[in-house]
CSV table of C-alpha atoms in Angstrom, one decimal:
chain,number,residue,atom,x,y,z
A,201,MET,CA,-18.5,64.8,-27.2
A,202,ILE,CA,-19.6,60.9,-28.1
A,203,HIS,CA,-17.2,57.9,-26.7
A,204,GLY,CA,-16.5,55.0,-28.6
A,205,PRO,CA,-18.5,52.9,-29.1
A,206,CYS,CA,-16.6,50.7,-27.6
A,207,GLY,CA,-17.5,47.0,-25.9
A,208,THR,CA,-20.1,44.8,-27.7
A,209,LEU,CA,-20.5,47.1,-30.3
A,210,ASN,CA,-16.9,48.0,-31.3
A,211,PRO,CA,-14.7,45.3,-29.7
A,212,ASN,CA,-11.6,46.5,-31.8
A,213,SER,CA,-11.6,49.9,-30.6
A,214,PRO,CA,-8.4,51.4,-29.5
A,215,CYS,CA,-10.0,52.1,-25.6
A,216,MET,CA,-10.4,48.1,-25.1
A,217,ARG,CA,-8.3,46.1,-23.2
A,218,GLU,CA,-8.4,42.4,-22.4
A,219,GLY,CA,-12.7,42.9,-23.5
A,220,VAL,CA,-13.3,45.5,-21.2
A,221,CYS,CA,-13.0,50.0,-21.7
A,222,THR,CA,-10.2,51.2,-20.2
A,223,LYS,CA,-12.7,54.6,-20.0
A,224,GLN,CA,-15.2,52.6,-17.9
A,225,TYR,CA,-17.9,53.6,-21.1
A,226,PRO,CA,-21.2,53.1,-21.3
A,227,LYS,CA,-21.4,54.6,-18.1
A,228,GLU,CA,-24.4,54.0,-15.9
A,229,PHE,CA,-27.5,55.9,-15.4
A,230,LYS,CA,-27.2,57.8,-12.7
A,231,GLU,CA,-30.5,60.3,-11.0
A,232,LYS,CA,-28.1,62.2,-9.4
A,233,THR,CA,-24.4,62.8,-9.2
A,234,GLU,CA,-22.2,60.8,-7.0
A,235,GLU,CA,-18.7,60.8,-6.1
A,236,ASN,CA,-16.7,56.7,-6.8
A,237,THR,CA,-14.6,55.2,-4.2
A,238,ASN,CA,-12.0,55.4,-6.5
A,239,GLY,CA,-12.1,59.1,-6.7
A,240,TYR,CA,-14.0,59.4,-10.1
A,241,THR,CA,-17.7,61.2,-10.0
A,242,MET,CA,-20.7,59.6,-11.4
A,243,TYR,CA,-22.4,62.2,-13.1
A,244,GLN,CA,-25.8,62.8,-13.4
A,245,ARG,CA,-27.1,60.7,-16.5
A,246,LYS,CA,-30.9,61.0,-16.7
A,247,TYR,CA,-32.4,58.2,-19.2
A,248,THR,CA,-32.5,59.3,-22.9
A,249,GLU,CA,-34.2,58.2,-25.8
A,250,SER,CA,-31.1,56.5,-28.5
A,251,VAL,CA,-30.1,58.4,-31.3
A,252,ARG,CA,-28.5,57.1,-34.9
A,253,VAL,CA,-24.7,57.8,-34.6
A,254,GLY,CA,-23.0,56.2,-37.6
A,255,ARG,CA,-23.9,53.3,-37.3
A,256,HIS,CA,-25.1,52.8,-33.9
A,257,ASP,CA,-28.0,53.8,-31.7
A,258,LEU,CA,-26.3,55.3,-28.8
A,259,ASP,CA,-27.9,57.0,-25.4
A,260,ASN,CA,-26.8,59.1,-22.5
A,261,PRO,CA,-24.2,56.3,-21.3
A,262,TRP,CA,-22.3,57.5,-24.5
A,263,ILE,CA,-22.3,61.2,-23.8
A,264,VAL,CA,-18.4,62.3,-22.0
A,265,THR,CA,-18.5,64.9,-19.8
A,266,TYR,CA,-17.8,68.4,-21.6
A,267,SER,CA,-18.9,72.2,-20.6
A,268,LEU,CA,-20.7,73.7,-23.6
A,269,CYS,CA,-19.1,76.8,-23.2
A,270,LEU,CA,-15.7,76.1,-23.8
A,271,SER,CA,-17.1,73.6,-26.8
A,272,LYS,CA,-18.5,76.3,-28.0
A,273,LYS,CA,-15.4,79.1,-27.7
A,274,PHE,CA,-12.8,77.2,-29.0
A,275,ASN,CA,-14.6,74.9,-31.1
A,276,ALA,CA,-13.4,71.4,-29.8
A,277,HIS,CA,-13.9,68.8,-28.5
A,278,ILE,CA,-13.2,69.4,-24.4
A,279,ASN,CA,-13.4,66.8,-22.1
A,280,VAL,CA,-14.2,68.4,-18.0
A,281,GLU,CA,-14.7,66.8,-14.9
A,282,VAL,CA,-14.4,67.4,-11.3
A,283,CYS,CA,-10.4,66.6,-9.5
A,284,ALA,CA,-12.3,65.0,-6.8
A,285,PHE,CA,-9.1,62.7,-5.5
A,286,ILE,CA,-5.5,62.9,-4.6
A,287,LYS,CA,-4.8,60.6,-8.1
A,288,SER,CA,-6.7,63.2,-10.2
A,289,VAL,CA,-4.4,66.0,-9.1
A,290,LYS,CA,-1.1,63.7,-9.4
A,291,TYR,CA,-2.0,63.2,-12.6
A,292,LEU,CA,-2.6,66.7,-13.6
A,293,TYR,CA,0.5,68.1,-12.3
A,294,LYS,CA,2.6,65.0,-14.2
A,295,TYR,CA,1.6,66.4,-17.6
A,296,VAL,CA,2.6,70.1,-16.4
A,297,TYR,CA,6.4,68.9,-14.8
A,298,LYS,CA,6.7,66.1,-17.1
A,299,GLY,CA,9.4,67.9,-19.1
A,300,HIS,CA,10.3,67.8,-22.6
A,301,ASP,CA,11.1,64.3,-24.3
A,302,ALA,CA,14.3,63.8,-26.5
A,303,ALA,CA,16.6,61.4,-27.8
A,304,SER,CA,19.9,61.7,-29.1
A,305,ILE,CA,21.4,58.6,-31.1
A,306,ARG,CA,24.3,58.0,-32.7
A,307,PHE,CA,25.4,54.7,-35.2
A,308,GLU,CA,29.3,54.1,-34.8
A,309,ASN,CA,31.4,51.1,-36.3
A,310,GLU,CA,34.0,51.2,-33.7
A,311,LYS,CA,33.8,48.4,-30.9
A,312,THR,CA,33.9,51.3,-28.3
A,313,LEU,CA,32.1,54.5,-28.2
A,314,ASP,CA,33.4,57.6,-26.7
A,315,HIS,CA,30.3,59.7,-24.8
A,316,ASP,CA,30.6,63.1,-24.3
A,317,LYS,CA,28.1,63.2,-21.8
A,318,ILE,CA,28.2,67.1,-21.6
A,319,LEU,CA,27.3,67.7,-24.9
A,320,LEU,CA,24.8,65.4,-25.0
A,321,PHE,CA,23.1,67.2,-21.9
A,322,LEU,CA,23.3,70.3,-24.2
A,323,ASP,CA,22.0,68.6,-27.6
A,324,GLY,CA,19.4,67.1,-25.5
A,325,MET,CA,18.6,70.4,-22.8
A,326,TYR,CA,15.4,72.3,-24.1
A,327,VAL,CA,14.4,75.5,-21.7
A,328,ASN,CA,10.9,77.1,-22.3
A,329,ALA,CA,9.8,80.6,-22.0
A,330,PRO,CA,9.2,80.6,-19.0
A,331,GLU,CA,12.2,79.1,-17.7
A,332,ILE,CA,14.5,81.7,-19.5
A,333,MET,CA,12.7,84.9,-18.4
A,334,TRP,CA,13.3,82.9,-14.6
A,335,ARG,CA,17.1,82.8,-15.1
A,336,LEU,CA,17.6,85.9,-16.5
A,337,ASN,CA,15.4,87.6,-13.7
A,338,GLU,CA,18.5,85.6,-11.3
A,339,PHE,CA,15.2,84.2,-9.4
A,340,ASN,CA,16.0,81.2,-7.1
A,341,LEU,CA,15.3,77.7,-9.0
A,342,SER,CA,15.7,76.2,-5.7
A,343,GLU,CA,15.4,76.6,-2.1
A,344,LYS,CA,15.2,75.0,1.5
A,345,SER,CA,12.3,76.2,4.1
A,346,HIS,CA,13.3,73.8,6.7
A,347,THR,CA,15.3,71.2,8.3
A,348,VAL,CA,13.7,67.6,8.5
A,349,VAL,CA,15.1,65.9,11.7
A,350,ARG,CA,14.5,62.2,12.0
A,351,LEU,CA,13.9,60.9,15.7
A,352,ALA,CA,14.3,57.9,16.3
A,353,VAL,CA,12.0,55.2,17.8
A,354,HIS,CA,12.8,51.7,19.8
A,355,LEU,CA,12.4,49.7,22.5
A,356,PRO,CA,15.7,49.6,25.5
A,357,ASP,CA,19.0,48.5,23.8
A,358,GLN,CA,16.9,47.4,20.4
A,359,GLN,CA,18.1,50.7,18.4
A,360,ALA,CA,18.7,50.5,14.9
A,361,ILE,CA,22.9,49.1,14.1
A,362,VAL,CA,24.5,49.5,10.6
A,363,TYR,CA,27.6,47.2,10.4
A,364,GLN,CA,30.3,46.1,7.4
A,365,ASP,CA,30.0,42.0,7.1
A,366,GLY,CA,32.7,41.1,9.6
A,367,GLN,CA,32.1,44.1,12.1
A,368,GLU,CA,29.5,42.7,13.9
A,369,GLU,CA,30.9,42.9,17.3
A,370,GLU,CA,33.0,46.4,16.8
A,371,ALA,CA,28.7,47.5,15.4
A,372,VAL,CA,27.5,46.7,18.8
A,373,ALA,CA,30.3,47.8,21.2
A,374,ARG,CA,30.1,51.4,19.4
A,375,SER,CA,26.7,51.2,19.7
A,376,ALA,CA,26.9,50.9,23.4
A,377,ALA,CA,28.7,54.0,23.8
A,378,ARG,CA,26.3,56.0,21.3
A,379,GLN,CA,23.0,57.5,22.4
A,380,THR,CA,20.0,58.1,20.0
A,381,THR,CA,17.8,60.8,19.6
A,382,LEU,CA,15.5,58.7,21.8
A,383,THR,CA,18.0,58.3,25.0
A,384,VAL,CA,18.9,61.9,24.9
A,385,TRP,CA,14.9,63.2,25.1
A,386,PHE,CA,15.0,60.8,28.3
A,387,GLU,CA,18.1,62.4,29.8
A,388,LEU,CA,17.0,65.5,29.3
A,389,ASN,CA,13.8,65.1,31.2
A,390,LYS,CA,15.7,63.2,34.2
A,391,ASN,CA,18.0,66.2,34.3
A,392,ASP,CA,15.8,69.6,33.0
A,393,GLN,CA,12.8,70.0,34.7
A,394,ASP,CA,11.7,72.5,31.6
A,395,SER,CA,11.5,69.9,29.0
A,396,HIS,CA,8.7,68.2,30.9
A,397,ASN,CA,6.9,71.1,28.7
A,398,TYR,CA,7.5,69.7,24.7
A,399,LEU,CA,7.0,66.6,23.4
A,400,TYR,CA,9.6,64.4,21.7
A,401,THR,CA,8.8,65.8,18.4
A,402,ASP,CA,8.7,69.3,19.4
A,403,ILE,CA,12.4,69.0,21.2
A,404,SER,CA,14.2,69.8,18.2
A,405,HIS,CA,12.6,72.8,17.6
A,406,TYR,CA,12.8,74.4,20.9
């Protein structure tokens, strides 16, 4: 589980971009594990004597974080790090849900192409085993948990107005008679004493 080497030892390494390692190797020596500002954990890396690996002498900063148990069990190189930041979670879910890659290409001499979008969709469609099981059992593929109500926030007579070019005056006249969620809330508080028990954000629920 040794990275590279890269940097000054091997400037042509695939991980190098503009003279810097994209994987941030070699790492720094650390007496204890720390969490970095960008969410990557800075693992403990005690000072060790360098050993000869290929043509280079490498030490602890070049070691990739790993689980000895997993590496031995699966006889493979397995990089293991703590997910301590939302970007790490996003990175994992992106790979889980990104789906398959597919491309449909057709070469024709005609100037105009008659694209059959339905056929292209069917040719490029891929359904994996879990999705087949889900569909066969007629489980819901999507659901709505709750309604989202956007509450207006504006100063007096400064609510948002949507208009077409050349129809500005008509839009202003319509907005004068139209109420927003904020103006209705003020009216409700004026006429209903019980509404004083609820915040503006709670009114749509109650």
